[in-house]
mmCIF file of C-alpha atoms in Angstrom:
data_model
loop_
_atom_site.group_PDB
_atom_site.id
_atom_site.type_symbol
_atom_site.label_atom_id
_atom_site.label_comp_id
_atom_site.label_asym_id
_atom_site.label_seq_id
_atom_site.Cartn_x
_atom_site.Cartn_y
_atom_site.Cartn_z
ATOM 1 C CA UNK C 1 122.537 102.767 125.284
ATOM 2 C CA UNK C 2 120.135 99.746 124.368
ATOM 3 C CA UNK C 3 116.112 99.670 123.901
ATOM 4 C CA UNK C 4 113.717 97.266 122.850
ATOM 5 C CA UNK C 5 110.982 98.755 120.862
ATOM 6 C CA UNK C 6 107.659 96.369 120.504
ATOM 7 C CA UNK C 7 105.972 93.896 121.784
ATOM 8 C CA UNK C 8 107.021 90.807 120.553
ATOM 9 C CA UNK C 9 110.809 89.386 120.694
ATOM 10 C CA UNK C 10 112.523 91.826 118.370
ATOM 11 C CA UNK C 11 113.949 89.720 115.113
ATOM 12 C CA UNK C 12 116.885 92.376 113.912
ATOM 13 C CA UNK C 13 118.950 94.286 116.037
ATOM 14 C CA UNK C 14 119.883 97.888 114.457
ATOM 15 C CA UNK C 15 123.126 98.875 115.309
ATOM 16 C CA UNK C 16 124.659 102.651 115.334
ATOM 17 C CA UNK C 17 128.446 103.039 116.150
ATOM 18 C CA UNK C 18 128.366 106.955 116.827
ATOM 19 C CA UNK C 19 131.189 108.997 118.192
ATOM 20 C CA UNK C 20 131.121 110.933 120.720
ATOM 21 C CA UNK C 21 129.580 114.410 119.309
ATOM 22 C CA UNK C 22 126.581 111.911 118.340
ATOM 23 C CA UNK C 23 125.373 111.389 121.466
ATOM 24 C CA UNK C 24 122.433 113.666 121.368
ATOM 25 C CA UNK C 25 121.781 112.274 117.793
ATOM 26 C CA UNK C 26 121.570 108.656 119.277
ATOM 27 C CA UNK C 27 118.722 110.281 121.528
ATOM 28 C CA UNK C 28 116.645 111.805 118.948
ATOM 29 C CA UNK C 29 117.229 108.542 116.815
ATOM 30 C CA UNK C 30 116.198 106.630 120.023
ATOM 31 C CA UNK C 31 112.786 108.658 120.374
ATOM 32 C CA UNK C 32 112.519 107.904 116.196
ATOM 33 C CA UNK C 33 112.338 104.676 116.411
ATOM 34 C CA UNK C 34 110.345 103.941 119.408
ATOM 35 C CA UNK C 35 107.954 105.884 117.112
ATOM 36 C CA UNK C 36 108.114 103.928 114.289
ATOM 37 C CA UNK C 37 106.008 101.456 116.692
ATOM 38 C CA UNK C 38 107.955 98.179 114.781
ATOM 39 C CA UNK C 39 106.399 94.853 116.586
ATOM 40 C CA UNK C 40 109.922 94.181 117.669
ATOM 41 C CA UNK C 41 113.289 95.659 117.403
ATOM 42 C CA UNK C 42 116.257 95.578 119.847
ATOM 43 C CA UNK C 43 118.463 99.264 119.076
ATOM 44 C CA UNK C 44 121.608 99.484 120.732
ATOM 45 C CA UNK C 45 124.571 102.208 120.564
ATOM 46 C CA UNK C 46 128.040 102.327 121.096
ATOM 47 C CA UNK C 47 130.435 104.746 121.102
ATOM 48 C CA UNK C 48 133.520 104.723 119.230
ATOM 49 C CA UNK C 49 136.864 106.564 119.872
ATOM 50 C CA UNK C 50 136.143 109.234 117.502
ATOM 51 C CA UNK C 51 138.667 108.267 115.094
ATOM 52 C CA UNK C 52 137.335 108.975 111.829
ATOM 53 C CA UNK C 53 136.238 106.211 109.780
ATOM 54 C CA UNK C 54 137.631 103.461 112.465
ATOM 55 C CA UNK C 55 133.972 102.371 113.601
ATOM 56 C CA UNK C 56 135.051 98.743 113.714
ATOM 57 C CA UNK C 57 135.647 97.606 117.078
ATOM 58 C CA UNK C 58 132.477 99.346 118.254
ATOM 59 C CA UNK C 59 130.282 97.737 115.510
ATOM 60 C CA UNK C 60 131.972 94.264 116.567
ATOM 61 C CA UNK C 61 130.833 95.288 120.253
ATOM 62 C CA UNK C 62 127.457 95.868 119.346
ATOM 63 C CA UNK C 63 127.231 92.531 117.085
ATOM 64 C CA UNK C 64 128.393 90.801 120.598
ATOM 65 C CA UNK C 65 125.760 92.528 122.523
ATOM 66 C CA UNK C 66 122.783 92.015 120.020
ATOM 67 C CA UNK C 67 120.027 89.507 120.757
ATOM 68 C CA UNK C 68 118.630 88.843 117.707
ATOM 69 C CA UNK C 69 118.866 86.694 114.305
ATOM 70 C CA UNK C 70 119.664 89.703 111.971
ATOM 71 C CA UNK C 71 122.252 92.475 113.011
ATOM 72 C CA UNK C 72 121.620 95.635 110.785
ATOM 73 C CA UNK C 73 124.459 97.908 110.682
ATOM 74 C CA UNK C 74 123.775 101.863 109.762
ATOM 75 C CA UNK C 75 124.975 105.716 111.201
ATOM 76 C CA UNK C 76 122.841 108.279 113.358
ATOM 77 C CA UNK C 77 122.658 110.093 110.000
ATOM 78 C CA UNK C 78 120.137 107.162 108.892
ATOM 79 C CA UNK C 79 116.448 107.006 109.649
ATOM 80 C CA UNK C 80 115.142 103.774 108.416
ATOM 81 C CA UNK C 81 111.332 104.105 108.193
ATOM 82 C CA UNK C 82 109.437 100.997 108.857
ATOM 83 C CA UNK C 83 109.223 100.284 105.375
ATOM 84 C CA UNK C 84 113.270 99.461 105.223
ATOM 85 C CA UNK C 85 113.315 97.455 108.124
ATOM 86 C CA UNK C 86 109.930 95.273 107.131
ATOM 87 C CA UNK C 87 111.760 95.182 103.325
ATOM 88 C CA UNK C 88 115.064 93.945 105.087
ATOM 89 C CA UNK C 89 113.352 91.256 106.563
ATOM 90 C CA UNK C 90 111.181 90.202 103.940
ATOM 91 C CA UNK C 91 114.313 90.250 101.506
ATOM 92 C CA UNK C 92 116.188 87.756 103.820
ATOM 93 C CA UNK C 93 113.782 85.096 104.823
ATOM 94 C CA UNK C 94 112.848 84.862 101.475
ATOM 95 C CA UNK C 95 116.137 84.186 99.964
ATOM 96 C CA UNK C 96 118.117 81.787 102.517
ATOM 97 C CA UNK C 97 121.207 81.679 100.295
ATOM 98 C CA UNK C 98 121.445 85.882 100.893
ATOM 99 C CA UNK C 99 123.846 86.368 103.784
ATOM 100 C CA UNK C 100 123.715 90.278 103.581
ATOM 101 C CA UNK C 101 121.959 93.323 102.279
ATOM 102 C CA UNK C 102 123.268 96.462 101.963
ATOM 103 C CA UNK C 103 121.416 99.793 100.401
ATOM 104 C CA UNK C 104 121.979 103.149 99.994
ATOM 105 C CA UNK C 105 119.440 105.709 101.382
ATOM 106 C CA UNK C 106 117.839 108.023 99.156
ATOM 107 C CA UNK C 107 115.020 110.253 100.228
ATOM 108 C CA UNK C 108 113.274 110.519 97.098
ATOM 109 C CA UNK C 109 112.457 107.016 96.385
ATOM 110 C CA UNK C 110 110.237 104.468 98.364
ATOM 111 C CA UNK C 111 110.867 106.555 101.606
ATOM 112 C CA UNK C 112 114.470 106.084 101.356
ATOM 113 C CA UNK C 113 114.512 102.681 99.934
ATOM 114 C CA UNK C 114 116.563 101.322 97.068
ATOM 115 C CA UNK C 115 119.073 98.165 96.198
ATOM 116 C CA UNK C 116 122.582 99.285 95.755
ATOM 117 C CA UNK C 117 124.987 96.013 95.340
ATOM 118 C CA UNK C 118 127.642 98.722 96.269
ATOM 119 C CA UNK C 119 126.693 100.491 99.141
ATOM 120 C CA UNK C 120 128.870 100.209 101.930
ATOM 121 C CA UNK C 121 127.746 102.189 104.647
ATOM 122 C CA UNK C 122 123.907 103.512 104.598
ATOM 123 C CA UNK C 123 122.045 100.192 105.319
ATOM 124 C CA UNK C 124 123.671 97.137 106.022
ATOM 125 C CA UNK C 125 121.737 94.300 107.248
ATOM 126 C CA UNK C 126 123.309 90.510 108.095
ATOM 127 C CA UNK C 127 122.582 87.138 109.433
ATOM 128 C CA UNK C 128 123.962 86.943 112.664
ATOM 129 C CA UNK C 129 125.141 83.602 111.852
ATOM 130 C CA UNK C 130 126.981 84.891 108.837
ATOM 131 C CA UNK C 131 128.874 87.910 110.849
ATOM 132 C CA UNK C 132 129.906 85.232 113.248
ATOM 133 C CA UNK C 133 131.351 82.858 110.427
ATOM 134 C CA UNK C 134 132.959 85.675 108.805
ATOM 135 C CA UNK C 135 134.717 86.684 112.318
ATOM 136 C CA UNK C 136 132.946 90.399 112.368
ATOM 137 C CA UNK C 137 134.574 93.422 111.144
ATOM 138 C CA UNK C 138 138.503 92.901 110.496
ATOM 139 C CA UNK C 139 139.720 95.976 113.526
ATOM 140 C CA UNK C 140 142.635 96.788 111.699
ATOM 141 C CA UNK C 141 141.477 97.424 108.285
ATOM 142 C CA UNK C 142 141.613 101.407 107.530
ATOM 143 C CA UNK C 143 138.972 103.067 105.649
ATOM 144 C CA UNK C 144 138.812 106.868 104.194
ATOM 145 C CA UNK C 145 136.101 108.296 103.095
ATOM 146 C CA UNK C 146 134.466 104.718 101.595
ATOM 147 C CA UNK C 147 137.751 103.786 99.937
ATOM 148 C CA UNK C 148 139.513 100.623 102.121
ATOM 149 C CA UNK C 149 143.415 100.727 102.160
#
């Protein structure tokens, strides 16, 4: 599934790998954002295999399939508001040495909004050119419940 929301050419593609229960989710997040009435974003979804936490060769899929300059990485659980993804931006065209910004959401605080150096999976938003150097997510790397082994 793949939209562009806006009328200009979308700057940040957000990018939900969702398995396969999710699929209604990915609709409703769908209608969300084309509500949010951004000047231009490019959504796409992919499904994984619905092997828990093994999202990785979906979210490299997506990162193939994205058009943009920033590639921002989050879960159908996650609703950025307009405020995150205008933030995100902001945050990395003003600091060219930052390759990456990740957050954790939290609903009481600046509509969801707030730094966390450790967050891994809530918010994560990179320079396309940066993914690309850093060959995408490594497929084989196993992940439970936020802890990598």
């Amino acid at each position: 599934m793949q939209a562009k929301i806006g009328n200009r050419e979308p700057k940040m593609s957000i990018l939900f790998a969702i398995t396969p229960e999710f699929r209604l989710q990915a609709e409703w997040m769908l209608q969300y954002l084309t509500g949010i009435d951004h000047p231009g974003l490019e959504v796409l979804f992919s499904v994984t295999s619905g092997e828990p936490f093994k999202e990785q060769p979906a979210k490299n899929l997506l990162a193939a399939n994205a058009k943009t300059p920033y590639l921002a990485f989050t879960n159908c659980g996650i609703y950025p508001p307009y405020s995150l993804i205008e933030r995100t931006l902001l945050e990395l065209d003003r600091r060219p040495e930052a390759m990456c910004l990740a957050m954790r959401l939290d609903g009481t605080k600046d509509y969801g909004v707030f730094p966390n150096p450790f967050a891994l999976g809530d918010w994560q938003c990179m320079k396309r050119d940066a993914f690309e150097k850093l060959g995408g997510y490594d497929e084989e790397l196993h992940q439970a419940g936020g802890i990598e082994n």
